[in-house]
Coordinates of C-alpha atoms in Angstrom, one line a residue:
M1 CA -0.1 0.3 -0.1
E2 CA 1.0 3.4 -1.1
W3 CA 0.0 6.8 -1.3
S4 CA 2.1 10.7 -1.7
E5 CA 0.3 14.2 -1.1
T6 CA 1.4 16.7 0.4
G7 CA 0.0 17.4 4.4
I8 CA 0.5 19.6 7.3
I9 CA 1.7 18.6 10.4
L10 CA -0.1 18.5 13.5
A11 CA 1.7 16.5 16.3
T12 CA 4.3 14.2 17.0
R13 CA 4.7 12.3 19.8
K14 CA 8.2 9.3 20.3
H15 CA 8.6 5.8 19.6
G16 CA 11.3 3.7 20.7
E17 CA 14.8 5.1 21.1
T18 CA 15.0 6.7 16.9
S19 CA 11.4 7.5 15.6
L20 CA 8.1 9.6 15.7
I21 CA 5.1 8.6 15.3
L22 CA 4.2 11.8 13.0
E23 CA 0.1 13.2 13.0
V24 CA -0.9 14.5 10.2
M25 CA -3.4 17.2 8.2
T26 CA -4.4 16.1 4.3
R27 CA -6.5 17.4 1.9
G28 CA -7.2 13.7 0.2
R29 CA -7.0 12.0 3.1
G30 CA -8.0 13.2 6.1
R31 CA -5.9 13.3 9.3
H32 CA -3.1 10.2 9.2
L33 CA -0.6 9.0 11.2
G34 CA 2.8 6.8 10.1
L35 CA 6.3 6.3 11.8
V36 CA 9.0 8.3 10.4
R37 CA 12.6 6.4 12.0
G38 CA 15.1 8.5 13.0
G39 CA 12.1 11.1 12.8
R40 CA 14.2 12.2 16.8
S41 CA 17.5 13.4 14.8
R42 CA 18.7 16.6 15.2
K43 CA 18.6 16.5 11.0
M44 CA 14.6 15.9 11.1
Q45 CA 13.4 18.1 14.3
A46 CA 13.0 21.0 13.0
A47 CA 11.1 19.5 9.7
L48 CA 8.3 17.9 11.6
Q49 CA 7.6 20.8 13.8
P50 CA 3.7 21.6 14.0
G51 CA 2.5 24.0 11.4
N52 CA 5.0 22.8 9.1
E53 CA 4.1 21.8 5.1
A54 CA 5.7 18.0 4.1
S55 CA 5.6 16.2 0.9
L56 CA 4.6 12.6 2.3
V57 CA 5.0 9.8 0.8
W58 CA 3.1 6.7 3.4
R59 CA 3.9 2.6 2.8
A60 CA 2.6 0.0 4.4
R61 CA 1.8 -3.9 3.5
I62 CA -1.8 -3.7 4.5
D63 CA -3.7 -0.5 4.7
D64 CA -4.7 -1.1 8.2
H65 CA -0.8 -0.8 9.2
L66 CA 0.1 2.3 11.0
G67 CA 2.7 2.4 8.0
M68 CA 5.7 4.6 6.9
F69 CA 5.9 8.3 6.6
A70 CA 9.0 9.4 4.5
V71 CA 9.0 13.6 4.6
E72 CA 9.5 16.1 2.8
P73 CA 10.3 19.4 3.5
L74 CA 8.1 21.8 1.6
R75 CA 6.8 24.9 3.9
L76 CA 8.9 25.7 7.2
R77 CA 5.8 27.9 9.0
A78 CA 7.1 26.3 12.6
A79 CA 9.2 29.8 13.2
E80 CA 6.4 32.1 12.0
L81 CA 4.0 30.4 14.6
M82 CA 6.0 30.4 16.8
A83 CA 7.1 34.1 16.8
S84 CA 3.6 35.3 18.8
P85 CA 1.3 33.9 21.5
T86 CA -1.9 34.1 18.8
G87 CA 0.2 31.1 16.7
V88 CA 1.7 29.2 19.6
Y89 CA -1.6 29.0 20.6
G90 CA -3.2 28.7 17.3
I91 CA -1.3 26.3 15.8
Q92 CA -2.4 23.8 19.3
T93 CA -5.5 24.4 19.5
V94 CA -6.2 23.9 15.7
A95 CA -4.6 21.0 16.3
A96 CA -6.9 19.3 18.7
L97 CA -10.4 20.4 17.2
L98 CA -8.5 18.1 14.5
H99 CA -7.8 15.4 16.5
L100 CA -11.6 14.8 16.9
L101 CA -12.2 13.2 13.0
P102 CA -12.6 9.8 13.2
E103 CA -8.5 9.0 11.1
R104 CA -7.8 9.0 7.3
D105 CA -11.9 10.5 6.7
P106 CA -11.3 13.7 4.1
H107 CA -12.1 16.5 5.6
P108 CA -10.9 18.8 2.4
M109 CA -13.3 22.2 3.6
L110 CA -11.1 21.9 7.1
Y111 CA -7.8 21.2 5.3
D112 CA -8.0 24.4 3.5
G113 CA -9.4 25.8 6.4
L114 CA -6.4 25.1 8.2
E115 CA -3.9 26.8 5.8
T116 CA -6.5 29.4 6.2
I117 CA -5.5 30.2 9.6
L118 CA -2.2 29.0 9.4
A119 CA -1.0 31.9 7.2
H120 CA -3.1 34.1 9.4
L121 CA -2.0 33.3 13.2
G122 CA 0.4 35.8 12.8
T123 CA -2.5 38.9 12.8
P124 CA -4.6 38.5 15.7
E125 CA -7.7 40.3 13.9
I126 CA -7.8 38.5 11.2
A127 CA -7.2 35.1 13.1
G128 CA -10.2 34.9 15.6
A129 CA -12.7 35.6 13.3
L130 CA -11.1 32.6 11.0
M131 CA -11.3 30.6 14.1
A132 CA -14.3 30.9 15.2
H133 CA -15.3 30.3 11.6
F134 CA -13.1 26.4 11.5
E135 CA -14.6 25.6 15.1
L136 CA -18.5 25.8 13.3
Q137 CA -17.0 24.0 10.6
V138 CA -15.6 20.8 13.1
L139 CA -18.9 20.4 14.3
A140 CA -20.9 21.2 11.1
E141 CA -18.2 18.3 9.3
L142 CA -18.9 16.3 12.6
G143 CA -22.9 16.1 12.0
F144 CA -23.1 18.9 14.9
G145 CA -24.1 22.0 12.2
L146 CA -25.7 25.2 13.7
D147 CA -28.5 26.6 11.2
L148 CA -27.8 31.0 11.0
S149 CA -29.4 31.1 7.8
E150 CA -32.3 31.8 9.0
C151 CA -34.9 32.0 12.6
A152 CA -36.1 29.3 13.5
A153 CA -39.5 30.6 14.7
T154 CA -40.6 33.1 12.0
G155 CA -38.1 31.7 8.7
R156 CA -36.9 35.4 8.7
R157 CA -33.8 35.5 7.2
D158 CA -32.5 38.5 7.9
D159 CA -32.1 40.6 12.1
L160 CA -30.6 37.6 13.1
I161 CA -28.7 38.3 16.7
Y162 CA -29.0 34.8 18.7
V163 CA -29.0 31.3 18.4
S164 CA -31.3 28.5 20.4
P165 CA -29.1 26.2 22.9
R166 CA -31.4 23.9 22.3
S167 CA -31.7 23.5 18.6
G168 CA -28.6 25.5 17.5
R169 CA -30.8 27.1 15.0
A170 CA -30.7 31.6 13.9
V171 CA -33.1 33.3 16.7
C172 CA -34.4 36.8 14.6
R173 CA -34.4 39.6 17.6
E174 CA -38.4 40.0 17.1
A175 CA -38.9 36.4 18.3
G176 CA -35.9 35.9 21.2
L177 CA -36.5 39.3 23.0
P178 CA -38.5 37.8 25.1
Y179 CA -36.2 35.1 25.6
A180 CA -32.5 36.7 25.8
P181 CA -31.2 36.0 28.7
R182 CA -31.7 32.1 27.8
M183 CA -30.2 32.7 24.1
L184 CA -26.5 32.9 22.8
P185 CA -26.0 36.0 21.4
L186 CA -24.6 36.1 17.4
P187 CA -21.3 37.7 16.5
A188 CA -22.4 39.8 13.5
F189 CA -19.3 38.2 12.0
L190 CA -20.8 35.2 11.8
R191 CA -23.9 35.2 11.2
R192 CA -25.2 34.3 7.3
D193 CA -28.1 38.0 6.8
V194 CA -24.9 40.3 6.8
D195 CA -24.4 41.3 3.2
D196 CA -20.2 41.7 2.7
A197 CA -21.2 44.9 -0.1
D198 CA -23.8 46.5 2.7
H199 CA -21.3 49.4 4.4
E200 CA -23.8 50.1 6.5
H201 CA -25.1 46.6 7.6
R202 CA -21.1 45.0 7.4
A203 CA -20.1 42.8 10.4
S204 CA -17.5 44.8 13.3
I205 CA -15.6 41.9 14.8
D206 CA -14.0 43.6 18.2
L207 CA -13.3 42.2 21.0
E208 CA -16.4 41.6 22.3
A209 CA -17.9 39.7 19.2
L210 CA -14.8 37.2 19.4
R211 CA -15.6 36.3 22.8
E212 CA -19.3 35.7 21.7
A213 CA -18.5 33.9 19.2
F214 CA -16.1 31.6 21.2
R215 CA -18.3 31.4 23.4
L216 CA -21.6 30.4 21.4
T217 CA -19.0 27.3 19.5
G218 CA -17.6 26.0 22.9
Y219 CA -21.2 25.5 23.7
F220 CA -21.8 23.7 21.2
L221 CA -18.0 21.5 21.3
H222 CA -18.8 20.8 25.2
R223 CA -22.7 19.6 24.5
H224 CA -22.0 18.1 21.3
V225 CA -18.2 16.4 20.9
H226 CA -16.4 16.3 24.2
E227 CA -18.6 16.0 26.7
P228 CA -20.7 12.5 25.0
R229 CA -16.2 11.4 24.6
Q230 CA -15.5 12.8 27.9
V231 CA -12.6 14.7 26.4
P232 CA -11.1 16.9 27.6
V233 CA -11.1 20.9 26.2
S234 CA -7.2 22.2 24.6
P235 CA -5.9 24.1 26.8
A236 CA -4.4 25.9 24.2
R237 CA -8.0 26.7 23.4
D238 CA -8.0 28.7 26.2
G239 CA -4.5 30.1 25.9
F240 CA -5.8 31.1 22.0
I241 CA -8.3 33.3 23.4
A242 CA -6.9 35.5 26.2
A243 CA -3.5 35.5 23.8
L244 CA -6.2 37.1 21.2
S245 CA -7.8 38.9 23.6
R246 CA -4.6 40.9 25.0
S247 CA -3.5 41.8 21.6
V248 CA -6.6 42.8 20.1
A249 CA -6.9 45.0 23.4
G250 CA -3.8 46.7 23.0
D251 CA -4.1 47.5 19.7
N252 CA -8.0 49.5 20.3
R253 CA -5.9 51.3 23.4
E254 CA -3.2 51.9 20.7
T255 CA -5.7 53.4 17.8
T256 CA -7.5 55.8 20.7
S257 CA -4.2 56.8 22.4
T258 CA -3.7 57.9 18.4
E259 CA -7.2 60.1 17.9
A260 CA -6.6 61.4 21.3
G261 CA -3.2 62.6 20.5
T262 CA -4.6 63.7 16.9
S263 CA -7.0 65.4 18.1
T264 CA -5.4 67.6 20.3

């Protein structure tokens, strides 16, 4: 059995004295594991870091075996990711999310989303929104997608500002207002009724919107995935959100100070 494909490294773990078991995400083969002989050598360590992209050849006697990887580095992102807290925690967060998928089950949309996130983890105001969308996509790929296209009560497709914690469906302002304390806020940048060409209603991605987004996705990940499987949430997720909050809050303070200095 043999195949070759480009993959993104998610994690490694030691195997024996000199080898590693490598976990990667590929577009056509999904999350896949394989043994890398000599993977713990100084020469290979730099190449086998989470976030790096590599050309992979997997071989095994039969398909059910762990198999072995031959690895050729293509893009070494690890150093860039290590340069910022959102990069360090971000790659660990997406790796933990992808670890929830069945092994060898293709999820091309998640692979494409992973590539996009890795390209922007150094830009927190973009990375936060991408991560929230990625968590929604993980829920959808696992069979627990949220319906944010129309109001569960009225069928309206506009003014959707809540999500029902029971059904996972969007609720408009009019229908949800009497039950607001029990609803989950739906941030504007996650709404499907927002017209990107309409500047008046364009989604505003601020710190509060990001916190609401992660509260929303975290609620359904816990309810549908982590709790039933008795799998703890990766602490990297909290680290990513904290790093994101510090960065976005710092940018806001800097902007406010600049505006104040300009006005004087």
